[in-house]
Tab-separated table of C-alpha atoms in Angstrom:
chain	number	residue	atom	x	y	z
M	1	MET	CA	-4.927	58.852	-29.107
M	2	GLY	CA	-3.026	57.123	-31.906
M	3	ILE	CA	-5.004	54.690	-34.044
M	4	PHE	CA	-2.415	53.308	-36.472
M	5	ARG	CA	1.302	53.008	-36.507
M	6	HIS	CA	3.223	53.529	-39.769
M	7	ILE	CA	3.087	50.471	-42.012
M	8	PHE	CA	6.271	49.554	-43.851
M	9	GLY	CA	6.391	47.158	-46.782
M	10	SER	CA	7.895	46.509	-50.180
M	11	ARG	CA	4.929	48.025	-51.995
M	12	LYS	CA	3.861	51.647	-51.781
M	13	THR	CA	1.197	52.103	-49.169
M	14	PRO	CA	-0.645	55.062	-47.773
M	15	LYS	CA	0.867	56.870	-44.831
M	16	PHE	CA	-1.496	57.755	-42.030
M	17	GLU	CA	-1.041	60.549	-39.591
M	18	LYS	CA	-2.053	60.326	-35.959
M	19	LEU	CA	-5.668	61.313	-35.549
M	20	GLU	CA	-7.730	62.275	-32.590
M	21	MET	CA	-10.948	60.347	-31.973
M	22	GLU	CA	-13.153	63.422	-32.654
M	23	ASP	CA	-11.462	64.015	-36.038
M	24	LEU	CA	-11.779	60.416	-37.222
M	25	ASP	CA	-14.104	59.658	-40.116
M	26	PHE	CA	-15.332	56.171	-39.328
M	27	GLN	CA	-16.341	55.588	-42.942
M	28	ASP	CA	-12.735	56.225	-43.997
M	29	PHE	CA	-11.645	54.004	-41.122
M	30	ASP	CA	-13.700	51.082	-42.402
M	31	GLU	CA	-12.394	51.588	-45.931
M	32	THR	CA	-8.825	51.637	-44.658
M	33	LEU	CA	-9.272	48.368	-42.794
M	34	GLU	CA	-10.793	46.788	-45.884
M	35	TYR	CA	-7.838	47.973	-47.965
M	36	LEU	CA	-5.283	46.589	-45.515
M	37	GLU	CA	-7.014	43.191	-45.369
M	38	MET	CA	-7.061	42.989	-49.208
M	39	GLU	CA	-3.358	43.832	-49.403
M	40	HIS	CA	-2.541	41.310	-46.604
M	41	LEU	CA	-0.478	43.891	-44.829
M	42	PRO	CA	0.357	43.569	-41.137
M	43	LEU	CA	-1.828	45.708	-38.977
M	44	GLU	CA	-1.031	46.771	-35.476
M	45	ILE	CA	-3.484	48.843	-33.537
M	46	SER	CA	-1.879	50.923	-30.852
M	47	GLY	CA	-3.577	52.014	-27.701
M	48	LYS	CA	-5.418	48.681	-27.263
M	49	PRO	CA	-5.088	47.558	-23.649
M	50	GLU	CA	-3.096	44.343	-23.305
M	51	ILE	CA	-5.076	41.591	-21.575
M	52	PRO	CA	-2.914	39.957	-18.864
M	53	LYS	CA	-2.412	36.229	-19.253
M	54	SER	CA	-3.902	34.157	-16.456
M	55	GLY	CA	-4.318	30.470	-15.757
M	56	LEU	CA	-6.215	28.091	-13.557
M	57	LEU	CA	-3.848	28.527	-10.625
M	58	ASP	CA	-4.412	32.304	-10.609
M	59	MET	CA	-7.856	31.692	-9.149
M	60	PRO	CA	-8.364	32.138	-5.391
M	61	GLU	CA	-7.276	29.146	-3.337
M	62	LYS	CA	-10.784	28.609	-1.946
M	63	ALA	CA	-12.176	28.418	-5.478
M	64	LEU	CA	-9.495	25.930	-6.506
M	65	ASP	CA	-10.131	23.746	-3.460
M	66	HIS	CA	-13.842	23.752	-4.285
M	67	ILE	CA	-13.173	22.741	-7.906
M	68	PHE	CA	-10.646	20.049	-7.083
M	69	GLY	CA	-12.971	18.751	-4.372
M	70	PHE	CA	-15.193	17.274	-7.084
M	71	LEU	CA	-12.320	15.174	-8.434
M	72	GLY	CA	-11.525	11.652	-7.329
M	73	LEU	CA	-8.105	10.381	-6.369
M	74	ARG	CA	-7.353	8.980	-9.786
M	75	GLU	CA	-8.312	12.268	-11.465
M	76	ILE	CA	-6.121	14.258	-9.077
M	77	CYS	CA	-3.166	11.952	-9.669
M	78	THR	CA	-3.632	12.307	-13.431
M	79	LEU	CA	-3.948	16.106	-13.180
M	80	ARG	CA	-0.619	16.242	-11.354
M	81	LYS	CA	1.069	15.075	-14.554
M	82	VAL	CA	-0.043	18.128	-16.589
M	83	ASN	CA	2.791	20.429	-15.497
M	84	HIS	CA	5.064	21.256	-12.569
M	85	ALA	CA	2.845	24.043	-11.251
M	86	LEU	CA	-0.226	21.806	-10.956
M	87	ARG	CA	1.843	18.996	-9.513
M	88	ASP	CA	3.333	21.242	-6.824
M	89	TYR	CA	-0.038	22.778	-5.927
M	90	LEU	CA	-1.904	19.464	-5.760
M	91	THR	CA	0.915	17.839	-3.810
M	92	LEU	CA	0.758	20.637	-1.258
M	93	GLN	CA	-3.032	20.419	-0.982
M	94	ASN	CA	-3.190	16.601	-1.151
M	95	THR	CA	-0.396	15.366	1.067
M	96	HIS	CA	-1.744	11.813	0.835
M	97	LEU	CA	-0.324	11.598	-2.709
M	98	ASN	CA	3.233	11.468	-1.323
M	99	PHE	CA	2.888	8.725	1.238
M	100	ARG	CA	5.238	6.213	2.861
M	101	ARG	CA	2.672	3.940	4.512
M	102	PHE	CA	-0.336	2.537	2.676
M	103	GLN	CA	-3.180	0.565	4.264
M	104	PHE	CA	-6.328	-0.851	2.682
M	105	SER	CA	-9.066	-1.872	5.124
M	106	ALA	CA	-12.269	-3.795	4.456
M	107	VAL	CA	-15.088	-4.201	6.985
M	108	LEU	CA	-18.616	-5.167	5.884
M	109	SER	CA	-20.033	-2.289	3.772
M	110	ASN	CA	-17.091	0.037	4.405
M	111	ARG	CA	-13.724	0.370	2.727
M	112	TRP	CA	-11.032	2.885	3.468
M	113	ILE	CA	-7.483	3.687	2.458
M	114	THR	CA	-5.191	5.069	5.133
M	115	VAL	CA	-1.958	6.791	4.201
M	116	ASP	CA	0.808	7.592	6.669
M	117	GLN	CA	-1.555	6.631	9.529
M	118	LYS	CA	-3.169	10.074	9.521
M	119	LEU	CA	-5.420	10.470	6.507
M	120	ASP	CA	-8.359	8.261	5.559
M	121	LEU	CA	-9.980	8.005	2.154
M	122	ILE	CA	-13.361	6.469	2.863
M	123	TYR	CA	-15.890	4.515	0.808
M	124	PHE	CA	-19.134	3.962	2.752
M	125	GLN	CA	-22.129	2.315	1.131
M	126	ARG	CA	-25.360	4.276	1.485
M	127	GLU	CA	-28.873	3.645	0.140
M	128	ASN	CA	-28.494	6.237	-2.605
M	129	GLY	CA	-24.863	5.569	-3.467
M	130	VAL	CA	-21.395	5.793	-1.958
M	131	LEU	CA	-20.208	8.391	0.532
M	132	THR	CA	-16.581	8.928	-0.423
M	133	GLY	CA	-13.724	11.378	-0.097
M	134	ILE	CA	-11.173	12.384	2.501
M	135	GLN	CA	-12.600	11.854	5.962
M	136	GLY	CA	-13.348	15.184	7.592
M	137	ARG	CA	-13.440	17.162	4.331
M	138	ASN	CA	-14.558	16.937	0.713
M	139	LEU	CA	-17.069	14.154	1.377
M	140	LYS	CA	-19.631	13.611	-1.360
M	141	ILE	CA	-22.271	11.100	-2.397
M	142	LEU	CA	-21.747	9.340	-5.720
M	143	GLU	CA	-25.186	8.095	-6.696
M	144	TYR	CA	-25.792	4.582	-7.989
M	145	GLN	CA	-22.192	3.536	-7.283
M	146	ASN	CA	-20.803	0.515	-5.450
M	147	PHE	CA	-18.357	1.081	-2.598
M	148	GLN	CA	-16.286	-2.026	-3.368
M	149	LYS	CA	-15.859	-1.124	-7.038
M	150	LEU	CA	-14.832	2.476	-6.310
M	151	ALA	CA	-12.391	1.476	-3.585
M	152	LEU	CA	-10.768	-1.189	-5.751
M	153	LEU	CA	-10.344	1.249	-8.647
M	154	ASP	CA	-8.374	3.579	-6.366
M	155	LEU	CA	-6.458	0.661	-4.844
M	156	GLU	CA	-5.506	-0.536	-8.320
M	157	TYR	CA	-4.439	2.958	-9.367
M	158	PHE	CA	-2.192	3.429	-6.339
M	159	LEU	CA	-0.533	0.009	-6.621
M	160	LYS	CA	0.100	0.408	-10.351
M	161	ASN	CA	1.341	3.987	-10.289
M	162	TYR	CA	3.189	4.396	-7.016
M	163	LYS	CA	6.598	5.740	-8.078
M	164	ASN	CA	7.832	7.538	-5.008
M	165	SER	CA	11.585	8.026	-5.254
M	166	GLY	CA	11.910	6.332	-1.888
M	167	ILE	CA	10.550	3.040	-0.604
M	168	LEU	CA	7.090	2.272	0.723
M	169	GLU	CA	7.756	1.612	4.381
M	170	VAL	CA	4.566	-0.366	5.037
M	171	LEU	CA	1.992	-2.023	2.781
M	172	LYS	CA	-0.961	-3.280	4.828
M	173	PHE	CA	-4.282	-4.996	4.161
M	174	ASP	CA	-6.708	-5.377	7.089
M	175	TRP	CA	-9.841	-7.509	7.209
M	176	TRP	CA	-11.364	-10.316	9.258
M	177	ILE	CA	-13.896	-13.063	8.728
M	178	GLN	CA	-17.558	-12.029	9.050
M	179	ASN	CA	-19.700	-14.037	6.610
M	180	SER	CA	-19.469	-16.057	3.388
M	181	GLU	CA	-20.508	-13.155	1.136
M	182	TYR	CA	-17.854	-11.012	2.745
M	183	ILE	CA	-15.204	-13.659	1.997
M	184	GLN	CA	-16.090	-13.455	-1.704
M	185	ASN	CA	-15.437	-9.705	-1.601
M	186	ILE	CA	-12.087	-10.362	0.093
M	187	ASP	CA	-11.074	-12.777	-2.662
M	188	GLU	CA	-11.851	-10.026	-5.174
M	189	ILE	CA	-9.546	-7.658	-3.277
M	190	PHE	CA	-6.712	-10.198	-3.325
M	191	ASP	CA	-7.230	-10.550	-7.092
M	192	VAL	CA	-6.853	-6.771	-7.507
M	193	PHE	CA	-3.646	-6.832	-5.459
M	194	GLN	CA	-2.224	-9.533	-7.721
M	195	LYS	CA	-3.393	-7.927	-10.975
M	196	SER	CA	-2.073	-4.491	-10.014
M	197	LEU	CA	1.294	-5.604	-8.663
M	198	GLU	CA	1.868	-8.042	-11.502
M	199	SER	CA	1.212	-5.356	-14.145
M	200	ARG	CA	3.896	-2.978	-12.850
M	201	GLU	CA	7.031	-2.473	-14.909
M	202	ASN	CA	9.133	-2.740	-11.738
M	203	CYS	CA	8.360	-4.622	-8.557
M	204	LEU	CA	6.907	-2.435	-5.827
M	205	LYS	CA	9.548	-1.623	-3.215
M	206	VAL	CA	8.206	-2.318	0.255
M	207	GLN	CA	10.056	-2.733	3.541
M	208	LYS	CA	7.229	-4.284	5.552
M	209	LEU	CA	4.266	-6.292	4.255
M	210	SER	CA	1.424	-6.894	6.696
M	211	PHE	CA	-1.951	-8.443	5.926
M	212	TYR	CA	-4.571	-10.940	7.041
M	213	ALA	CA	-4.664	-14.233	5.156
M	214	GLN	CA	-6.446	-17.533	5.565
M	215	ASN	CA	-4.077	-19.625	3.510
M	216	VAL	CA	-0.931	-19.757	1.373
M	217	PRO	CA	-2.756	-19.109	-1.965
M	218	GLN	CA	-3.829	-15.702	-0.647
M	219	ILE	CA	-0.248	-14.933	0.409
M	220	LEU	CA	0.967	-15.853	-3.072
M	221	LYS	CA	-1.274	-13.171	-4.597
M	222	ILE	CA	0.907	-10.459	-3.018
M	223	LEU	CA	4.307	-11.649	-1.782
M	224	PRO	CA	5.942	-12.773	-5.093
M	225	PHE	CA	5.296	-9.396	-6.763
M	226	LEU	CA	7.250	-7.245	-4.304
M	227	ASP	CA	10.901	-6.308	-4.660
M	228	SER	CA	12.858	-9.059	-2.885
M	229	GLU	CA	15.858	-6.885	-2.012
M	230	HIS	CA	13.892	-4.307	-0.042
M	231	LEU	CA	11.316	-6.488	1.717
M	232	LYS	CA	12.605	-7.243	5.220
M	233	THR	CA	9.510	-7.894	7.351
M	234	LEU	CA	6.489	-10.107	6.701
M	235	GLU	CA	3.467	-10.152	8.998
M	236	ILE	CA	0.672	-12.632	8.227
M	237	LEU	CA	-2.271	-12.274	10.606
M	238	ASP	CA	-5.123	-14.704	11.192
M	239	PRO	CA	-8.536	-13.251	10.155
M	240	ASP	CA	-10.257	-16.010	12.124
M	241	PHE	CA	-8.337	-15.142	15.315
M	242	GLY	CA	-7.184	-18.690	15.994
M	243	LYS	CA	-10.578	-20.373	15.583
M	244	SER	CA	-9.407	-22.454	12.643
M	245	MET	CA	-6.968	-25.261	13.445
M	246	CYS	CA	-6.187	-25.906	9.787
M	247	CYS	CA	-2.401	-25.745	9.348
M	248	GLN	CA	-0.713	-24.550	6.188
M	249	LYS	CA	2.170	-26.123	4.309
M	250	ILE	CA	4.472	-23.332	3.165
M	251	ASP	CA	6.496	-25.259	0.560
M	252	LYS	CA	5.507	-22.748	-2.155
M	253	LEU	CA	6.679	-19.840	-0.006
M	254	ILE	CA	10.125	-21.067	1.002
M	255	VAL	CA	11.323	-21.185	-2.631
M	256	LEU	CA	10.688	-17.450	-3.142
M	257	ASP	CA	13.532	-14.927	-3.025
M	258	GLN	CA	11.200	-12.680	-1.048
M	259	TRP	CA	10.969	-15.344	1.663
M	260	ASN	CA	14.672	-16.137	1.832
M	261	ASN	CA	15.693	-12.462	2.054
M	262	LEU	CA	13.357	-11.708	4.940
M	263	GLU	CA	14.811	-10.776	8.322
M	264	GLU	CA	11.670	-10.686	10.465
M	265	ILE	CA	8.558	-12.871	10.389
M	266	ASN	CA	5.275	-12.885	12.283
M	267	PHE	CA	3.260	-15.815	10.943
M	268	GLY	CA	-0.081	-15.793	12.727
M	269	ILE	CA	-1.768	-18.667	10.881
M	270	CYS	CA	-0.835	-22.201	11.888
M	271	VAL	CA	2.157	-23.707	10.074
M	272	ASP	CA	2.508	-27.415	9.413
M	273	SER	CA	5.128	-28.919	11.718
M	274	GLY	CA	7.027	-30.279	8.732
M	275	ASN	CA	8.041	-26.722	7.821
M	276	LEU	CA	9.518	-25.822	11.213
M	277	LYS	CA	13.116	-26.060	9.938
M	278	ASP	CA	12.385	-23.499	7.206
M	279	PHE	CA	12.392	-20.602	9.683
M	280	GLY	CA	16.055	-20.906	10.642
M	281	HIS	CA	17.313	-17.905	8.640
M	282	PHE	CA	15.201	-15.281	10.423
M	283	GLN	CA	16.747	-12.789	12.823
M	284	THR	CA	13.543	-12.423	14.824
M	285	GLY	CA	10.013	-13.763	14.595
M	286	LYS	CA	6.909	-15.461	15.911
M	287	ILE	CA	5.104	-18.490	14.491
M	288	VAL	CA	2.254	-20.820	15.393
M	289	ILE	CA	2.543	-24.587	14.848
M	290	ASN	CA	0.295	-27.534	15.575
M	291	ASP	CA	2.993	-29.984	16.668
M	292	PHE	CA	6.715	-30.672	16.393
M	293	ILE	CA	9.397	-33.261	16.894
M	294	PHE	CA	12.324	-32.559	19.173
M	295	GLU	CA	14.936	-33.098	16.427
M	296	ASP	CA	13.498	-30.162	14.460
M	297	LEU	CA	13.838	-27.914	17.495
M	298	GLU	CA	17.491	-28.886	17.777
M	299	ILE	CA	18.097	-28.108	14.104
M	300	LEU	CA	16.322	-24.773	14.460
M	301	LYS	CA	18.396	-23.907	17.535
M	302	LYS	CA	21.658	-24.551	15.669
M	303	LYS	CA	20.568	-22.387	12.740
M	304	PHE	CA	19.482	-19.543	14.985
M	305	PHE	CA	22.652	-19.314	17.043
M	306	ALA	CA	24.923	-19.783	14.034
M	307	ASN	CA	23.511	-16.535	12.635
M	308	PRO	CA	25.410	-13.527	14.082
M	309	GLU	CA	22.379	-11.308	13.416
M	310	PHE	CA	19.923	-13.530	15.308
M	311	GLN	CA	17.967	-11.859	18.131
M	312	ASN	CA	14.938	-13.908	19.249
M	313	PHE	CA	12.278	-16.278	17.964
M	314	GLU	CA	9.017	-17.464	19.543
M	315	ILE	CA	7.224	-20.729	18.724
M	316	ARG	CA	3.671	-21.138	19.964
M	317	CYS	CA	2.440	-24.741	19.862
M	318	LEU	CA	-1.323	-25.363	19.831
M	319	ASN	CA	-1.201	-29.091	20.593
M	320	PRO	CA	-1.179	-29.565	24.389
M	321	SER	CA	0.068	-33.144	24.113
M	322	ALA	CA	3.210	-31.997	22.309
M	323	GLN	CA	4.483	-30.296	25.429
M	324	GLU	CA	5.096	-33.721	26.994
M	325	ILE	CA	8.201	-33.886	24.828
M	326	ILE	CA	9.732	-30.818	26.447
M	327	ILE	CA	7.968	-30.027	29.706
M	328	ARG	CA	7.543	-33.436	31.289
M	329	THR	CA	10.292	-35.933	30.706
M	330	TRP	CA	8.779	-38.451	33.143
M	331	GLU	CA	5.457	-40.211	33.146
M	332	THR	CA	3.657	-42.294	35.774
M	333	SER	CA	3.044	-46.025	35.302
M	334	PRO	CA	1.852	-48.853	37.568
M	335	ASP	CA	5.512	-49.708	38.116
M	336	GLY	CA	6.418	-46.165	39.144
M	337	PRO	CA	7.970	-43.211	37.283
M	338	LYS	CA	9.820	-43.985	34.068
M	339	LEU	CA	11.497	-42.030	31.265
M	340	ILE	CA	9.380	-41.366	28.183
M	341	SER	CA	12.503	-41.853	26.042
M	342	ASN	CA	15.934	-43.402	26.272
M	343	ILE	CA	18.765	-41.930	28.360
M	344	SER	CA	20.424	-40.266	25.362
M	345	ASP	CA	17.241	-38.478	24.363
M	346	PHE	CA	16.590	-37.496	27.944
M	347	LYS	CA	19.985	-35.796	28.199
M	348	LYS	CA	19.336	-33.854	25.002
M	349	ILE	CA	15.961	-32.711	26.275
M	350	ARG	CA	17.368	-31.803	29.680
M	351	ASN	CA	20.183	-29.779	28.127
M	352	PHE	CA	17.689	-28.102	25.815
M	353	LYS	CA	15.429	-27.176	28.736
M	354	ASN	CA	18.276	-25.924	30.893
M	355	SER	CA	19.787	-23.700	28.211
M	356	GLU	CA	19.919	-20.054	29.268
M	357	GLU	CA	19.021	-19.062	25.714
M	358	ILE	CA	15.690	-20.908	25.779
M	359	ARG	CA	12.580	-20.032	27.769
M	360	ILE	CA	9.513	-22.260	28.057
M	361	ARG	CA	6.060	-21.047	29.073
M	362	GLU	CA	3.069	-23.384	29.327
M	363	SER	CA	-0.685	-23.215	29.844
M	364	ASP	CA	-3.637	-25.592	29.519
M	365	SER	CA	-4.176	-24.861	25.814
M	366	GLU	CA	-0.689	-24.141	24.508
M	367	PHE	CA	2.927	-23.697	25.349
M	368	VAL	CA	5.536	-21.317	24.037
M	369	ILE	CA	9.230	-21.860	23.368
M	370	THR	CA	11.360	-18.746	23.003
M	371	PHE	CA	14.898	-18.709	21.626
M	372	GLU	CA	16.832	-15.583	22.568
M	373	LYS	CA	20.441	-14.676	22.011
M	374	LEU	CA	22.062	-13.410	25.189
């Protein structure tokens, strides 16, 4: 077996013949190596087996899944940026990293992130730490950790770094009122939403925004930081499920581009009656109000049916006495029935009630007016 190849250089150097291993004098061999190192001549040893190059992704898939299972979401997202091979592998194994629908849910001592309505990343508080990971696989206990802190770190990472080439179809935040301590945690979550969205270089592109909110200040922690051109649907749900009768003035919302470019609205918390006219540009929607005056309904009707894209709009009124304006145009007195308003107003109300494009539904606690384009 050959030991050395011929060495060529500008200076005169010894020429070595091919030797067999049994004929080799290892003392001469050591002296030769020493000589070559002193002369700084290139040395190439032939016959040495070449070690094949291998990388992390050459390991068995089960081993890789086990290794990556110890990493959190933020670590996996960071690892995807190393090179194309890692990005492609981790994307294939972690389909939740390329999502179109993102939901953050908060209930008592649990938090979870749902992506594309099929994969849950859970954060459950336990006595010895937080049980976290992808539900159904890769669950682990992180000792001495807080579920809220871990969940908010991942929430912040996603909101700051989401750069999908498309548009986030739905951004959702679910919660409901349980106790005062819980409300403090919810305020912290809203702060993270605002901090994360505000710090982005470009506004997050979302088609539908849906979340529970008690008041306008909470809405303002999310809505103004979304791309106004892509946001088309806003759904504000009541975490108190109608128990609170406190109505909200939306003057700070109606000046936003995000508000004025919306096409669909579902406003579940009670709106002050003075803002009724500010819903006239919507194509479809549902709102809750405490009261109204008939003139505002007329204005709203004109705006709705002047819009060629208008479809339907539902107004739910929580004040039972307000329905007297629309439902009952007569009242009883000692002198017999009489109009509750003058003849001109009565005709307007009668025409309003008899319109084929308007439906009225009443009950003991509320009544609903629906505008619908035929």
